[in-house]
Short mmCIF file of C-alpha atoms in Angstrom, two decimals:
data_model
loop_
_atom_site.label_atom_id
_atom_site.label_comp_id
_atom_site.label_asym_id
_atom_site.label_seq_id
_atom_site.Cartn_x
_atom_site.Cartn_y
_atom_site.Cartn_z
CA MET A 1352 0.13 -4.53 -7.06
CA HIS A 1353 2.65 -4.91 -4.27
CA HIS A 1354 5.16 -2.25 -3.25
CA VAL A 1355 8.50 -2.52 -1.47
CA ASP A 1356 11.38 -0.17 -0.74
CA ALA A 1357 14.40 -1.54 -2.61
CA GLY A 1358 17.55 0.53 -2.90
CA VAL A 1359 16.76 3.99 -4.25
CA LEU A 1360 13.29 2.91 -5.42
CA ASN A 1361 9.90 2.01 -4.11
CA ILE A 1362 9.26 -0.77 -6.60
CA ALA A 1363 5.77 -1.74 -7.71
CA TYR A 1364 5.53 -5.37 -8.68
CA TYR A 1365 3.08 -8.14 -9.49
CA GLU A 1366 3.43 -11.48 -7.73
CA ALA A 1367 1.80 -14.82 -8.44
CA GLY A 1368 2.27 -18.45 -7.49
CA PRO A 1369 3.19 -20.27 -4.29
CA ALA A 1370 5.61 -18.52 -1.92
CA SER A 1371 7.59 -21.75 -1.58
CA GLY A 1372 8.09 -22.29 -5.32
CA PRO A 1373 11.23 -21.61 -7.35
CA VAL A 1374 11.41 -17.87 -8.01
CA VAL A 1375 11.32 -16.32 -11.46
CA MET A 1376 12.13 -12.63 -12.00
CA LEU A 1377 10.38 -11.42 -15.17
CA MET A 1378 11.85 -8.14 -16.43
CA HIS A 1379 10.16 -6.00 -19.11
CA GLY A 1380 11.69 -3.75 -21.73
CA PHE A 1381 11.29 -0.36 -23.41
CA PRO A 1382 8.74 0.82 -24.40
CA TYR A 1383 6.59 -1.84 -22.75
CA ASP A 1384 5.57 -2.79 -19.20
CA ILE A 1385 4.70 -5.74 -16.99
CA HIS A 1386 1.86 -6.77 -19.32
CA SER A 1387 4.47 -8.28 -21.61
CA PHE A 1388 4.17 -11.21 -19.19
CA VAL A 1389 0.38 -11.25 -18.97
CA ASP A 1390 0.30 -14.86 -20.22
CA VAL A 1391 3.75 -16.01 -19.10
CA ALA A 1392 3.25 -15.17 -15.41
CA PRO A 1393 0.07 -17.21 -14.81
CA ASP A 1394 1.50 -20.10 -16.82
CA LEU A 1395 4.59 -20.25 -14.60
CA ALA A 1396 2.54 -19.75 -11.44
CA ALA A 1397 0.31 -22.67 -12.41
CA GLN A 1398 3.44 -24.81 -12.71
CA GLY A 1399 4.43 -23.98 -9.14
CA CYS A 1400 6.73 -20.98 -9.58
CA ARG A 1401 6.78 -17.85 -7.48
CA VAL A 1402 6.67 -15.17 -10.14
CA ILE A 1403 7.83 -11.58 -9.56
CA VAL A 1404 7.16 -8.99 -12.31
CA PRO A 1405 8.41 -5.48 -11.38
CA TYR A 1406 7.93 -2.17 -13.09
CA LEU A 1407 11.39 -0.90 -14.00
CA ARG A 1408 12.58 2.49 -12.83
CA GLY A 1409 10.65 5.18 -14.69
CA TYR A 1410 7.67 2.92 -15.44
CA GLY A 1411 4.25 2.41 -13.92
CA LEU A 1412 3.91 2.84 -10.18
CA THR A 1413 7.61 2.44 -9.37
CA ARG A 1414 8.95 5.63 -7.80
CA PHE A 1415 12.23 7.06 -6.56
CA ARG A 1416 12.18 7.26 -2.77
CA ASP A 1417 13.98 10.62 -2.63
CA LYS A 1418 13.12 13.55 -4.89
CA SER A 1419 16.80 14.58 -4.95
CA THR A 1420 18.04 11.24 -6.34
CA PRO A 1421 19.28 11.45 -9.93
CA ARG A 1422 17.17 9.65 -12.53
CA PRO A 1423 19.72 7.60 -14.48
CA GLY A 1424 18.66 4.83 -16.83
CA GLU A 1425 22.11 3.34 -17.36
CA GLN A 1426 22.49 -0.42 -17.54
CA ALA A 1427 24.22 -0.75 -14.15
CA ALA A 1428 21.32 0.98 -12.43
CA VAL A 1429 18.68 -1.28 -13.97
CA GLY A 1430 20.66 -4.37 -13.05
CA ALA A 1431 21.21 -3.13 -9.50
CA ASP A 1432 17.47 -2.47 -9.13
CA MET A 1433 16.64 -6.11 -9.79
CA MET A 1434 19.12 -7.28 -7.19
CA ALA A 1435 17.87 -4.71 -4.67
CA LEU A 1436 14.34 -6.03 -5.20
CA MET A 1437 15.48 -9.59 -4.55
CA ASP A 1438 17.22 -8.47 -1.37
CA ALA A 1439 14.15 -6.56 -0.20
CA LEU A 1440 11.96 -9.62 -0.74
CA GLY A 1441 14.45 -12.00 0.86
CA ILE A 1442 14.95 -13.97 -2.37
CA GLN A 1443 18.28 -15.78 -2.48
CA ARG A 1444 18.14 -17.35 -5.96
CA ALA A 1445 15.91 -17.08 -9.00
CA VAL A 1446 15.68 -17.58 -12.73
CA PHE A 1447 16.37 -14.21 -14.35
CA ALA A 1448 14.26 -13.75 -17.47
CA GLY A 1449 13.61 -10.73 -19.66
CA TYR A 1450 13.96 -8.96 -23.00
CA ASP A 1451 15.22 -5.55 -24.11
CA TRP A 1452 16.02 -3.48 -20.96
CA GLY A 1453 14.76 -6.35 -18.85
CA GLY A 1454 16.96 -8.83 -20.68
CA ARG A 1455 19.89 -6.54 -19.97
CA ALA A 1456 19.01 -6.36 -16.26
CA ALA A 1457 18.71 -10.15 -16.17
CA SER A 1458 22.01 -10.59 -18.01
CA ILE A 1459 23.80 -8.19 -15.68
CA GLY A 1460 22.44 -10.04 -12.66
CA ALA A 1461 23.59 -13.36 -14.11
CA ALA A 1462 27.04 -12.01 -14.97
CA LEU A 1463 27.81 -10.16 -11.74
CA TRP A 1464 25.86 -12.24 -9.21
CA PRO A 1465 25.90 -15.80 -10.64
CA GLU A 1466 25.42 -17.30 -7.17
CA ARG A 1467 21.97 -15.66 -7.11
CA CYS A 1468 20.92 -16.95 -10.55
CA ILE A 1469 19.46 -20.39 -11.26
CA GLY A 1470 19.60 -19.67 -14.98
CA LEU A 1471 19.06 -16.92 -17.55
CA VAL A 1472 16.42 -16.52 -20.26
CA CYS A 1473 16.94 -13.49 -22.48
CA SER A 1474 16.40 -12.32 -26.02
CA ASN A 1475 18.85 -10.90 -28.57
CA GLY A 1476 21.99 -12.60 -27.32
CA TYR A 1477 24.59 -11.05 -25.03
CA MET A 1478 22.89 -7.92 -23.73
CA ILE A 1479 25.60 -6.14 -21.73
CA GLN A 1480 26.46 -2.91 -23.52
CA ASP A 1481 29.93 -2.38 -24.94
CA ILE A 1482 29.91 1.37 -24.37
CA ALA A 1483 33.59 1.78 -25.23
CA ASN A 1484 32.78 0.75 -28.81
CA ALA A 1485 29.36 2.35 -29.04
CA MET A 1486 30.44 4.72 -31.79
CA VAL A 1487 31.53 1.96 -34.16
CA PRO A 1488 28.94 2.09 -36.94
CA ALA A 1489 26.88 -0.88 -38.02
CA ARG A 1490 25.85 -1.70 -41.56
CA PRO A 1491 23.43 0.91 -42.91
CA GLU A 1492 20.46 -1.45 -42.86
CA ARG A 1493 21.11 -2.10 -39.15
CA GLU A 1494 21.37 1.61 -38.35
CA VAL A 1495 17.92 2.49 -39.71
CA PRO A 1496 15.86 0.70 -36.99
CA LEU A 1497 17.84 2.57 -34.32
CA TRP A 1498 16.44 5.97 -35.32
CA TYR A 1499 14.85 6.48 -31.90
CA GLN A 1500 18.22 6.10 -30.15
CA TYR A 1501 19.74 8.85 -32.27
CA TYR A 1502 16.63 11.01 -31.86
CA PHE A 1503 16.95 10.77 -28.07
CA GLN A 1504 20.49 12.23 -28.21
CA LEU A 1505 18.95 15.60 -29.08
CA GLU A 1506 16.97 17.93 -26.87
CA ARG A 1507 14.41 17.80 -29.67
CA GLY A 1508 14.15 14.08 -28.94
CA ARG A 1509 13.66 14.68 -25.23
CA ALA A 1510 10.89 17.16 -26.01
CA GLY A 1511 9.40 14.74 -28.52
CA LEU A 1512 9.32 11.89 -26.02
CA ALA A 1513 7.73 14.11 -23.39
CA ALA A 1514 5.05 15.27 -25.82
CA ASN A 1515 4.47 11.97 -27.64
CA ARG A 1516 5.10 9.10 -25.23
CA ARG A 1517 2.27 7.01 -26.63
CA GLY A 1518 2.84 7.93 -30.26
CA ILE A 1519 6.52 6.94 -30.18
CA ALA A 1520 5.78 3.72 -28.31
CA ARG A 1521 2.99 2.70 -30.70
CA LEU A 1522 5.23 3.35 -33.70
CA LEU A 1523 8.05 1.27 -32.19
CA TRP A 1524 5.68 -1.57 -31.32
CA SER A 1525 4.55 -1.68 -34.95
CA GLN A 1526 8.05 -1.47 -36.39
CA TRP A 1527 9.58 -3.99 -34.02
CA SER A 1528 6.78 -6.58 -34.20
CA PRO A 1529 5.34 -6.35 -37.71
CA GLY A 1530 3.27 -9.51 -37.33
CA TRP A 1531 1.83 -8.76 -33.90
CA GLN A 1532 -1.78 -7.63 -34.25
CA PHE A 1533 -2.18 -5.78 -30.96
CA ASP A 1534 -5.33 -3.73 -30.49
CA ASN A 1535 -5.94 -0.39 -28.79
CA SER A 1536 -6.89 -1.92 -25.45
CA CYS A 1537 -3.70 -4.00 -25.40
CA PHE A 1538 -1.59 -0.94 -26.15
CA GLU A 1539 -3.33 1.37 -23.68
CA ARG A 1540 -3.05 -1.19 -20.90
CA SER A 1541 0.74 -0.85 -21.18
CA ALA A 1542 0.91 2.81 -22.22
CA ILE A 1543 -0.34 3.95 -18.81
CA ALA A 1544 3.08 2.94 -17.50
CA PHE A 1545 4.70 5.70 -19.56
CA ASP A 1546 2.87 8.36 -17.53
CA ASN A 1547 5.38 7.80 -14.73
CA PRO A 1548 6.89 11.23 -13.92
CA ASP A 1549 10.43 9.88 -14.29
CA TYR A 1550 9.88 8.06 -17.59
CA VAL A 1551 11.40 10.71 -19.86
CA ASP A 1552 14.46 11.34 -17.70
CA VAL A 1553 15.22 7.64 -17.28
CA VAL A 1554 14.74 6.79 -20.96
CA ILE A 1555 16.78 9.72 -22.24
CA HIS A 1556 19.66 9.02 -19.86
CA SER A 1557 19.63 5.34 -20.81
CA TYR A 1558 20.13 6.03 -24.50
CA ARG A 1559 22.61 8.85 -24.01
CA HIS A 1560 24.71 6.88 -21.54
CA ARG A 1561 24.92 3.84 -23.84
CA PHE A 1562 26.53 6.07 -26.50
CA GLY A 1563 28.96 7.54 -23.98
CA VAL A 1564 27.55 11.07 -24.22
CA ALA A 1565 26.03 11.21 -20.72
CA GLU A 1566 27.89 10.61 -17.48
CA GLY A 1567 26.83 7.75 -15.26
CA ASP A 1568 25.59 8.08 -11.71
CA PRO A 1569 28.66 7.79 -9.41
CA GLN A 1570 26.90 5.29 -7.16
CA TYR A 1571 26.94 2.78 -10.05
CA ALA A 1572 30.50 3.53 -11.18
CA GLU A 1573 31.99 0.32 -9.78
CA LEU A 1574 29.28 -1.83 -11.33
CA GLN A 1575 29.75 -0.08 -14.65
CA ARG A 1576 33.50 -0.62 -14.43
CA ARG A 1577 32.88 -4.36 -14.06
CA LEU A 1578 30.40 -4.34 -16.94
CA ALA A 1579 32.89 -2.53 -19.17
CA ALA A 1580 34.98 -5.72 -19.09
CA LEU A 1581 32.04 -7.51 -20.80
CA PRO A 1582 32.02 -10.35 -18.25
CA VAL A 1583 31.31 -13.93 -19.22
CA ILE A 1584 27.95 -15.30 -18.09
CA GLU A 1585 28.57 -18.47 -16.09
CA VAL A 1586 25.02 -19.76 -15.57
CA PRO A 1587 22.87 -21.96 -17.84
CA THR A 1588 21.29 -19.71 -20.46
CA ILE A 1589 18.57 -19.93 -23.08
CA VAL A 1590 18.64 -17.17 -25.70
CA LEU A 1591 15.41 -16.61 -27.62
CA ASP A 1592 15.30 -14.44 -30.73
CA GLY A 1593 12.16 -13.42 -32.55
CA GLY A 1594 12.31 -14.45 -36.18
CA ASP A 1595 10.52 -11.22 -37.17
CA ASP A 1596 12.21 -8.88 -34.68
CA GLY A 1597 12.23 -5.50 -36.42
CA VAL A 1598 14.89 -3.80 -34.30
CA THR A 1599 17.38 -6.53 -33.39
CA ALA A 1600 17.48 -9.13 -36.12
CA ALA A 1601 17.78 -12.80 -35.19
CA THR A 1602 21.23 -14.32 -35.62
CA ASP A 1603 22.72 -17.79 -35.37
CA GLY A 1604 24.17 -16.96 -31.94
CA VAL A 1605 27.75 -17.75 -32.97
CA ALA A 1606 29.13 -14.22 -32.49
CA THR A 1607 28.35 -14.15 -28.77
CA ALA A 1608 28.82 -17.83 -27.92
CA ALA A 1609 32.13 -17.14 -26.16
CA LYS A 1610 30.33 -14.95 -23.65
CA TYR A 1611 28.69 -18.01 -22.05
CA SER A 1612 30.75 -20.57 -20.15
CA ALA A 1613 27.90 -22.83 -19.00
CA ARG A 1614 25.30 -24.66 -21.05
CA ARG A 1615 23.70 -22.32 -23.58
CA ALA A 1616 20.85 -22.93 -25.97
CA TYR A 1617 20.00 -20.54 -28.78
CA ARG A 1618 16.57 -20.59 -30.46
CA VAL A 1619 14.77 -18.50 -33.05
CA ILE A 1620 11.01 -18.26 -32.48
CA PRO A 1621 9.32 -18.01 -35.90
CA HIS A 1622 6.99 -15.07 -36.54
CA ALA A 1623 7.69 -13.45 -33.13
CA GLY A 1624 8.85 -9.86 -32.93
CA HIS A 1625 10.72 -7.90 -30.28
CA ASN A 1626 8.16 -8.24 -27.47
CA LEU A 1627 8.77 -11.95 -27.42
CA PRO A 1628 7.14 -12.98 -24.10
CA GLN A 1629 3.84 -11.36 -25.07
CA GLU A 1630 3.95 -12.59 -28.66
CA ALA A 1631 5.18 -16.12 -27.91
CA PRO A 1632 4.35 -16.74 -24.24
CA GLU A 1633 4.40 -20.53 -24.50
CA ALA A 1634 7.98 -20.56 -25.82
CA PHE A 1635 9.14 -18.08 -23.20
CA ALA A 1636 7.52 -19.93 -20.29
CA ALA A 1637 8.83 -23.25 -21.57
CA ALA A 1638 12.39 -21.89 -21.58
CA VAL A 1639 12.07 -20.79 -17.95
CA MET A 1640 10.71 -24.17 -16.90
CA GLU A 1641 13.49 -25.96 -18.78
CA LEU A 1642 16.06 -24.20 -16.59
CA ILE A 1643 14.11 -24.91 -13.41
CA ARG A 1644 13.81 -28.62 -14.21
CA ALA A 1645 17.40 -29.08 -15.36
#
């Protein structure tokens, strides 16, 4: 692992591939870690890419530099972290690629800093949160998979996450990727990341902020104001949905098409669940390379 001071964090990250190659930022989600890209990263490195895979705030060996810094998990903070890492490493432009929280960070980077983004690969469509409309209910069958988000609104949920980090994550992995036959060693390799001392605070704030019931960190207020406008993404984008995603069902992409002004491709990956880069690494890596070679 490498470490670098970047903004409010000391970010732990994995790096592979030639230093002179086109850069790819691979951003993981909740409740996963950098091992989501255990097959994608070496594939891209072998094709000449410089691959950067950071632990997000609250995960793995990434730490806040100052004990007095708040521990927000709001979308603006996660997006700002990725850009701070690029600045710290002297990276001017990269492909932004991720899923879940990482897909949101990548989408925010593409939307707010398009001059820094070669292209975007993300899952589940337009990922920037519409917090102003967060209380509009979905159809009942769409509400059921979001049980963990509602659980985390309660102090009981905070206590539950603190006491059962691995149990909650394992349950979500199974529900979100019903066809993925991960074993104990695969799970434990990632679950170590949840032992980060800031994991609970960051996760809880993330899910409370997205429902508008927790205040944001003032240092991200301007970014969040810009995100509240739901900005159009102006870079080439490939959206990948898992055909068997158990939390965010695959769509035809039509509903969010207007949020992309450049070339956009939308693809459903059969039999893949929510952790798409680990379940379908060839498809994910191929999408990244398609943007690089365009």
